[in-house]
Short mmCIF file of C-alpha atoms in Angstrom, two decimals:
data_model
loop_
_atom_site.label_atom_id
_atom_site.label_comp_id
_atom_site.label_asym_id
_atom_site.label_seq_id
_atom_site.Cartn_x
_atom_site.Cartn_y
_atom_site.Cartn_z
CA MET X 190 -2.47 -7.54 23.72
CA ALA X 191 -4.32 -6.47 20.56
CA ARG X 192 -5.94 -9.24 18.61
CA PHE X 193 -4.56 -9.74 15.13
CA ARG X 194 -7.66 -8.60 13.24
CA ASP X 195 -8.22 -5.61 15.49
CA ALA X 196 -4.62 -4.48 15.02
CA LEU X 197 -5.12 -4.50 11.24
CA ARG X 198 -8.22 -2.32 11.49
CA GLY X 199 -6.24 0.70 12.67
CA SER X 200 -6.41 4.00 10.82
CA GLY X 201 -4.44 4.21 7.61
CA LEU X 202 -2.60 1.34 5.98
CA GLY X 203 -1.20 -1.28 8.34
CA ALA X 204 1.63 -3.69 7.69
CA ILE X 205 2.32 -7.29 8.60
CA ALA X 206 6.11 -7.55 8.56
CA GLU X 207 7.38 -11.04 7.84
CA VAL X 208 10.32 -13.01 9.17
CA LYS X 209 11.37 -15.23 6.27
CA ARG X 210 14.88 -16.70 5.94
CA ARG X 211 14.42 -18.08 2.46
CA SER X 212 11.87 -18.45 -0.31
CA PRO X 213 11.26 -21.35 -2.71
CA SER X 214 11.12 -18.84 -5.56
CA ALA X 215 14.05 -16.59 -4.56
CA GLY X 216 16.32 -18.84 -2.52
CA ASP X 217 18.11 -17.51 0.55
CA LEU X 218 16.95 -14.08 1.67
CA ARG X 219 18.38 -13.68 5.17
CA PRO X 220 19.48 -17.17 6.21
CA ASN X 221 20.77 -16.10 9.62
CA ALA X 222 17.72 -14.00 10.52
CA ASP X 223 17.02 -13.81 14.25
CA PRO X 224 13.22 -13.93 14.70
CA ALA X 225 13.38 -12.27 18.12
CA GLU X 226 15.50 -9.37 16.89
CA LEU X 227 13.37 -8.88 13.80
CA ALA X 228 10.01 -9.18 15.57
CA ALA X 229 10.97 -6.60 18.18
CA GLY X 230 12.41 -4.28 15.56
CA PHE X 231 9.41 -4.56 13.26
CA ALA X 232 7.03 -3.76 16.10
CA ALA X 233 9.10 -0.70 17.01
CA ALA X 234 9.16 0.40 13.35
CA GLY X 235 5.37 0.45 13.14
CA ALA X 236 4.24 -3.02 12.10
CA ALA X 237 0.65 -3.80 13.06
CA ALA X 238 1.60 -7.48 13.30
CA VAL X 239 4.54 -9.78 12.65
CA SER X 240 4.38 -12.87 10.44
CA ILE X 241 6.63 -15.84 11.21
CA LEU X 242 7.28 -18.56 8.61
CA VAL X 243 7.31 -21.86 10.48
CA ASP X 244 7.77 -24.16 7.47
CA ALA X 245 11.19 -25.75 6.92
CA ARG X 246 11.04 -24.90 3.20
CA PHE X 247 11.29 -21.26 4.27
CA GLY X 248 13.99 -21.95 6.84
CA GLY X 249 11.51 -21.59 9.71
CA SER X 250 10.15 -23.56 12.64
CA VAL X 251 7.63 -23.22 15.45
CA ASP X 252 10.53 -22.31 17.72
CA ASP X 253 10.74 -19.02 15.79
CA VAL X 254 7.27 -18.14 17.08
CA ARG X 255 8.38 -18.88 20.62
CA ALA X 256 11.46 -16.68 20.19
CA ALA X 257 9.41 -13.80 18.84
CA ARG X 258 6.76 -14.17 21.54
CA ALA X 259 9.41 -13.84 24.22
CA VAL X 260 10.35 -10.31 23.12
CA THR X 261 7.21 -8.63 21.79
CA SER X 262 3.54 -8.23 22.56
CA ALA X 263 2.77 -7.48 18.89
CA PRO X 264 0.25 -9.88 17.29
CA LEU X 265 2.06 -12.83 15.73
CA LEU X 266 0.85 -14.61 12.60
CA ALA X 267 2.16 -18.15 12.10
CA LYS X 268 2.52 -18.96 8.40
CA GLY X 269 2.75 -22.45 7.00
CA PHE X 270 0.76 -25.08 5.15
CA PHE X 271 -1.56 -26.16 7.93
CA ARG X 272 -4.14 -28.91 7.41
CA GLU X 273 -4.70 -30.48 10.83
CA GLU X 274 -6.26 -29.05 13.99
CA ALA X 275 -3.38 -30.37 16.10
CA GLU X 276 -1.04 -28.00 14.29
CA LEU X 277 -3.14 -25.08 15.50
CA ASP X 278 -2.90 -26.33 19.08
CA GLU X 279 0.90 -26.35 18.84
CA LEU X 280 0.98 -22.85 17.36
CA LYS X 281 -1.29 -21.47 20.06
CA GLN X 282 0.95 -22.95 22.75
CA ALA X 283 3.99 -21.40 21.05
CA GLY X 284 2.42 -17.94 21.34
CA ALA X 285 0.77 -17.32 17.96
CA ASP X 286 -2.21 -14.99 17.80
CA ALA X 287 -3.25 -15.92 14.25
CA VAL X 288 -2.64 -18.60 11.63
CA LEU X 289 -2.58 -18.69 7.85
CA LEU X 290 -5.13 -20.92 6.13
CA LEU X 291 -4.49 -21.45 2.41
CA LEU X 292 -7.67 -22.22 0.50
CA ARG X 293 -5.47 -23.55 -2.28
CA ASP X 294 -4.66 -26.48 0.02
CA LEU X 295 -7.97 -26.84 1.90
CA ASP X 296 -11.40 -27.86 0.68
CA ASP X 297 -14.38 -26.20 2.33
CA ARG X 298 -14.92 -29.07 4.79
CA ARG X 299 -11.30 -28.93 5.99
CA ALA X 300 -11.26 -25.12 6.01
CA THR X 301 -14.42 -25.07 8.13
CA ALA X 302 -12.92 -27.49 10.62
CA MET X 303 -9.71 -25.46 10.85
CA LEU X 304 -11.61 -22.20 11.31
CA SER X 305 -13.74 -23.77 14.01
CA ARG X 306 -10.70 -25.01 15.92
CA ALA X 307 -8.96 -21.66 15.57
CA THR X 308 -11.99 -19.97 17.10
CA GLU X 309 -12.01 -22.44 20.00
CA LEU X 310 -8.36 -21.65 20.66
CA GLY X 311 -8.80 -17.88 20.42
CA LEU X 312 -6.73 -17.69 17.25
CA ASP X 313 -7.57 -15.38 14.36
CA ALA X 314 -7.21 -16.81 10.87
CA LEU X 315 -5.84 -15.13 7.76
CA VAL X 316 -7.72 -16.97 5.02
CA GLU X 317 -5.75 -16.60 1.81
CA ALA X 318 -7.16 -16.50 -1.72
CA HIS X 319 -5.32 -16.37 -5.04
CA ASP X 320 -8.19 -16.02 -7.52
CA ALA X 321 -11.86 -15.11 -7.77
CA ASP X 322 -13.07 -18.63 -6.98
CA GLU X 323 -11.01 -18.84 -3.80
CA LEU X 324 -12.09 -15.35 -2.80
CA ALA X 325 -15.73 -16.36 -3.18
CA ARG X 326 -15.02 -19.37 -0.98
CA ALA X 327 -13.37 -17.20 1.67
CA VAL X 328 -16.38 -14.91 1.75
CA GLY X 329 -18.72 -17.89 1.89
CA LEU X 330 -16.78 -19.33 4.83
CA ASP X 331 -17.40 -16.05 6.71
CA ALA X 332 -13.66 -15.43 7.00
CA GLU X 333 -13.16 -12.20 8.94
CA VAL X 334 -9.61 -11.60 7.67
CA ILE X 335 -8.99 -12.31 3.99
CA GLY X 336 -5.60 -12.26 2.32
CA VAL X 337 -5.28 -11.71 -1.43
CA ASN X 338 -2.00 -13.06 -2.74
CA ALA X 339 -0.66 -11.52 -5.94
CA ARG X 340 1.76 -14.44 -6.42
CA ASP X 341 0.80 -17.54 -8.39
CA LEU X 342 2.10 -20.34 -6.16
CA ASP X 343 2.64 -22.62 -9.15
CA THR X 344 4.61 -20.23 -11.37
CA PHE X 345 5.63 -17.70 -8.66
CA ALA X 346 4.66 -14.90 -11.08
CA ILE X 347 3.28 -11.66 -9.62
CA ASP X 348 0.13 -10.09 -11.09
CA ARG X 349 -0.53 -6.93 -9.07
CA GLY X 350 -3.30 -5.71 -11.35
CA ALA X 351 -5.40 -8.84 -10.97
CA ALA X 352 -4.77 -8.90 -7.23
CA LEU X 353 -5.89 -5.28 -6.84
CA GLU X 354 -9.17 -6.05 -8.57
CA LEU X 355 -9.71 -8.93 -6.15
CA VAL X 356 -8.91 -6.66 -3.20
CA ALA X 357 -11.44 -4.13 -4.48
CA SER X 358 -14.14 -6.81 -4.68
CA VAL X 359 -13.87 -8.02 -1.07
CA PRO X 360 -16.88 -7.02 1.05
CA ARG X 361 -16.05 -3.95 3.11
CA ASP X 362 -17.02 -5.63 6.38
CA ARG X 363 -13.96 -7.90 6.13
CA VAL X 364 -10.36 -7.08 6.98
CA VAL X 365 -8.36 -7.29 3.74
CA VAL X 366 -4.63 -7.97 3.47
CA ALA X 367 -2.75 -7.49 0.19
CA GLU X 368 0.14 -9.96 -0.06
CA SER X 369 3.28 -10.46 -2.18
CA GLY X 370 5.21 -8.26 -4.55
CA ILE X 371 5.11 -5.12 -2.43
CA THR X 372 8.51 -3.48 -2.72
CA ALA X 373 7.68 0.25 -3.08
CA ARG X 374 5.40 2.77 -1.41
CA ALA X 375 3.35 2.98 -4.61
CA HIS X 376 2.50 -0.73 -4.34
CA GLY X 377 1.17 -0.25 -0.82
CA ALA X 378 -0.71 2.89 -1.86
CA ALA X 379 -2.36 1.05 -4.74
CA ALA X 380 -3.49 -1.70 -2.37
CA GLU X 381 -4.73 0.86 0.15
CA LEU X 382 -6.79 2.70 -2.45
CA ALA X 383 -8.25 -0.60 -3.69
CA GLY X 384 -9.54 -1.28 -0.19
CA ALA X 385 -6.77 -3.15 1.63
CA ASP X 386 -6.52 -2.58 5.37
CA ALA X 387 -2.96 -3.88 5.46
CA ILE X 388 -0.10 -5.17 3.37
CA LEU X 389 2.00 -8.24 4.13
CA VAL X 390 5.67 -7.66 3.27
CA GLY X 391 8.35 -10.29 3.52
CA SER X 392 11.00 -10.54 0.80
CA ALA X 393 11.44 -6.78 0.40
CA LEU X 394 12.21 -6.45 4.11
CA MET X 395 14.46 -9.50 4.26
CA ARG X 396 16.53 -8.26 1.29
CA ALA X 397 16.89 -4.73 2.65
CA PRO X 398 20.18 -3.75 4.34
CA ASP X 399 18.04 -2.26 7.13
CA PRO X 400 14.68 -4.09 7.30
CA PHE X 401 13.27 -1.66 9.87
CA ALA X 402 14.10 1.41 7.78
CA LYS X 403 12.52 -0.28 4.75
CA LEU X 404 9.33 -0.92 6.72
CA ARG X 405 9.19 2.69 7.87
CA GLU X 406 9.71 3.82 4.27
CA LEU X 407 6.83 1.68 2.97
CA LEU X 408 4.45 3.03 5.60
CA ALA X 409 5.57 6.67 5.59
CA ARG X 410 3.14 9.36 4.51
CA PRO X 411 2.68 11.66 2.73
CA LEU X 412 3.17 10.17 -0.68
CA VAL X 413 4.83 12.53 -3.15
CA LYS X 414 3.30 13.48 -6.48
CA VAL X 415 5.16 15.38 -9.18
CA CYS X 416 2.57 16.81 -11.56
CA GLY X 417 2.65 18.60 -14.89
CA LEU X 418 5.03 16.04 -16.41
CA THR X 419 5.31 16.22 -20.19
CA ARG X 420 8.62 14.51 -20.96
CA GLU X 421 9.92 11.01 -20.33
CA GLN X 422 13.23 12.32 -18.97
CA ASP X 423 11.37 14.28 -16.31
CA VAL X 424 9.41 11.18 -15.31
CA ALA X 425 12.69 9.31 -14.95
CA VAL X 426 14.15 11.99 -12.68
CA ALA X 427 11.01 12.07 -10.50
CA ALA X 428 11.16 8.29 -10.15
CA GLU X 429 14.88 8.28 -9.37
CA ALA X 430 14.29 10.95 -6.72
CA GLY X 431 11.70 8.74 -5.03
CA ALA X 432 8.37 10.28 -6.10
CA ASP X 433 5.43 7.91 -5.76
CA LEU X 434 2.91 9.47 -8.15
CA ALA X 435 3.42 10.93 -11.63
CA GLY X 436 0.81 13.45 -12.79
CA PHE X 437 -0.05 14.11 -16.43
CA ILE X 438 -2.35 17.08 -17.07
CA LEU X 439 -4.71 16.41 -19.98
CA ALA X 440 -6.86 19.56 -19.64
CA ARG X 441 -6.91 21.69 -22.77
CA GLU X 442 -6.30 25.09 -21.18
CA THR X 443 -2.93 24.50 -19.54
CA PRO X 444 0.54 25.09 -20.99
CA ARG X 445 1.54 21.97 -19.03
CA ARG X 446 -0.68 19.70 -21.08
CA ALA X 447 0.96 16.32 -21.55
CA PRO X 448 0.91 14.59 -24.93
CA ALA X 449 -0.45 11.50 -23.16
CA VAL X 450 -0.11 9.56 -19.94
CA LEU X 451 3.53 8.62 -20.35
CA PRO X 452 4.97 5.29 -19.20
CA VAL X 453 6.05 5.22 -15.55
CA PRO X 454 8.31 2.71 -13.77
CA GLU X 455 6.67 0.09 -11.60
CA THR X 456 7.67 2.02 -8.47
CA MET X 457 5.21 4.80 -9.37
CA LEU X 458 1.49 5.23 -10.02
CA SER X 459 0.33 7.31 -12.99
CA VAL X 460 -2.33 9.98 -12.47
CA ALA X 461 -4.28 11.49 -15.37
CA VAL X 462 -5.47 15.00 -14.46
CA TYR X 463 -8.71 16.31 -16.00
CA VAL X 464 -10.79 19.46 -15.79
CA GLY X 465 -14.54 19.37 -16.43
CA GLU X 466 -14.98 15.92 -17.90
CA ARG X 467 -12.98 12.82 -17.21
CA GLY X 468 -11.29 11.31 -20.19
CA ASP X 469 -10.35 7.70 -20.83
CA ALA X 470 -6.55 7.81 -20.96
CA PRO X 471 -5.10 4.66 -19.39
CA SER X 472 -3.74 5.48 -15.94
CA ASP X 473 -3.66 4.02 -12.44
CA LEU X 474 -5.63 6.94 -10.97
CA ALA X 475 -7.45 10.04 -12.16
CA GLN X 476 -7.55 13.51 -10.62
CA LEU X 477 -10.67 15.46 -11.57
CA TYR X 478 -11.56 19.11 -11.11
CA ALA X 479 -14.81 20.81 -12.03
CA ARG X 480 -14.55 23.63 -14.58
CA GLU X 481 -15.34 27.15 -13.42
CA ASN X 482 -14.99 30.30 -15.54
CA GLY X 483 -12.99 28.45 -18.13
CA HIS X 484 -10.49 27.04 -15.64
CA ARG X 485 -10.30 24.36 -12.99
CA ALA X 486 -12.21 24.76 -9.75
CA ARG X 487 -10.31 25.19 -6.51
CA ASP X 488 -10.52 21.61 -5.22
CA GLY X 489 -10.77 18.22 -6.86
CA VAL X 490 -11.04 14.52 -6.21
CA LEU X 491 -8.75 11.54 -6.72
CA LEU X 492 -10.45 8.58 -8.36
CA ARG X 493 -9.66 4.89 -8.64
CA GLY X 494 -11.94 3.75 -11.42
CA GLU X 495 -15.27 5.37 -10.59
CA GLU X 496 -14.62 5.48 -6.84
CA GLN X 497 -13.46 8.62 -5.06
CA VAL X 498 -10.51 7.62 -2.89
CA ALA X 499 -9.18 11.00 -1.74
CA ARG X 500 -9.94 14.74 -1.72
CA VAL X 501 -7.59 17.15 -3.44
CA VAL X 502 -7.36 20.40 -1.50
CA ASP X 503 -5.89 22.91 -3.93
CA ARG X 504 -5.81 26.65 -4.40
CA ALA X 505 -8.03 28.71 -6.67
CA TRP X 506 -6.72 28.97 -10.23
CA GLN X 507 -3.88 31.55 -10.30
CA GLU X 508 -5.21 33.26 -7.18
CA GLU X 509 -4.04 33.71 -3.64
CA ASP X 510 -5.86 31.48 -1.15
CA PRO X 511 -4.96 32.53 2.40
CA GLU X 512 -7.21 29.86 3.93
CA HIS X 513 -5.67 27.04 1.88
CA ILE X 514 -3.75 25.32 4.69
CA GLU X 515 -6.56 25.78 7.22
CA ARG X 516 -9.09 24.23 4.82
CA ALA X 517 -6.77 21.28 4.30
CA ARG X 518 -6.17 20.90 8.03
CA ALA X 519 -9.94 20.82 8.67
CA ALA X 520 -10.71 18.36 5.88
CA GLU X 521 -11.45 14.74 6.73
CA GLY X 522 -10.36 11.52 5.09
CA ARG X 523 -7.42 11.07 2.71
CA ILE X 524 -6.14 14.47 1.64
CA VAL X 525 -3.94 15.27 -1.33
CA LEU X 526 -2.49 18.70 -0.59
CA ALA X 527 -1.78 20.68 -3.76
CA GLY X 528 -1.29 24.28 -4.74
CA GLY X 529 1.69 26.51 -4.08
CA LEU X 530 3.90 23.77 -2.67
CA SER X 531 7.64 23.96 -3.24
CA PRO X 532 10.86 22.52 -1.84
CA GLU X 533 10.99 25.53 0.46
CA ASN X 534 7.57 25.22 2.09
CA VAL X 535 6.42 21.61 1.74
CA GLY X 536 7.90 20.52 5.07
CA GLU X 537 6.00 23.21 6.96
CA ALA X 538 2.79 22.34 5.07
CA ILE X 539 3.14 18.65 5.90
CA GLU X 540 3.66 19.47 9.56
CA ALA X 541 0.48 21.58 9.59
CA VAL X 542 -1.84 19.32 7.57
CA ARG X 543 -0.50 15.74 7.80
CA PRO X 544 -1.83 14.92 4.32
CA TRP X 545 -1.92 11.54 2.62
CA ALA X 546 -0.04 12.99 -0.36
CA VAL X 547 1.53 16.26 -1.49
CA ASP X 548 1.45 17.51 -5.07
CA ALA X 549 3.64 20.09 -6.83
CA SER X 550 4.00 21.22 -10.43
CA SER X 551 4.78 24.82 -11.41
CA SER X 552 7.27 25.42 -8.59
CA LEU X 553 9.44 22.62 -10.02
CA GLU X 554 9.78 24.05 -13.55
CA THR X 555 12.20 26.03 -15.64
CA GLU X 556 9.27 26.81 -17.96
CA PRO X 557 5.74 25.40 -18.22
CA GLY X 558 5.93 21.64 -18.69
CA ILE X 559 9.73 21.48 -18.40
CA LYS X 560 11.00 20.31 -15.02
CA ASP X 561 14.01 21.65 -13.15
CA HIS X 562 15.61 18.37 -12.11
CA ASP X 563 17.36 19.81 -9.09
CA ARG X 564 14.10 21.26 -7.77
CA VAL X 565 12.26 17.97 -8.38
CA ARG X 566 14.89 16.18 -6.32
CA ALA X 567 14.75 18.84 -3.63
CA PHE X 568 10.95 18.68 -3.40
CA VAL X 569 10.87 14.90 -3.05
CA ALA X 570 13.63 14.99 -0.45
CA ALA X 571 11.87 17.70 1.57
CA ALA X 572 8.53 15.86 1.42
CA ARG X 573 9.88 12.41 2.29
#
């Protein structure tokens, strides 16, 4: 049986899928949820671990851990508001592999005692922080697994931007879990690029008609980027089709130059595309190519702030590149595959390369900068 923290260290973005019947902020979510059925299904759908709410305010109990343990060997995280070592003993006996420790409710003396007892019992601990002060405490307590919660537990408001900055600041020798407010693939991708090893998803799964299909959707790769967007109506169609990334080319030499980075819905990430020098347009990510012979170089990089988070394997500017797919297949790390992709060939390219994201622009147009909505929909469908 994989330990909780080791399971979260797997390649790519992992997920902790949560069994949660109700929420104090949202009310009933899935009041008749069967923890055994859900735990087994989540494990089969690709969850690295399963979280079980054991607090009555969430409609849970320790018996839910026992029920889940009886049907799955996946690591189980018991979630509640634990303050006493005896509670950890009970959870261990019920079959938990890990427990949640909320620094909001524990001073350092109590947190240290709880961490010590968890270690004695062979339990991992997910030490949760909500702000910079709590994160500093988690690091100071030598917590190996740190959760960053985007939800303010007093107001229940979600602040993904602030949470992502906290995720990015966690030392890289810790396992980092991004929690709350993750309802779309773009949310998970943003957490992944900020440095999260895993996401914890509860409400989005519990609300879904098919929780297992929703989990598979959140974890599925490649992401899909529609680039060369210049009009708000084209952004809307790309979003409706299910694209994850919206690309706005700001290089001077292209007929697809966007007037600006246009607004995108919260289910997408915006990408500003530059050639030569990076500009300062507000965007979630930037895609940067060197300039060669007055045009973009063959390959580029994807940046989050100043950090390179992926390689863009593209084709030479307006040239054939017969080694394009082989170069992409041989590349290491996160790969954004771009250049010559279309609804007709993207499936074959994905099969050959297994990229983190695919990127298309000119093949989806009626004229430069004007998208063919049917081809946008077809590309996203073929890629997803």
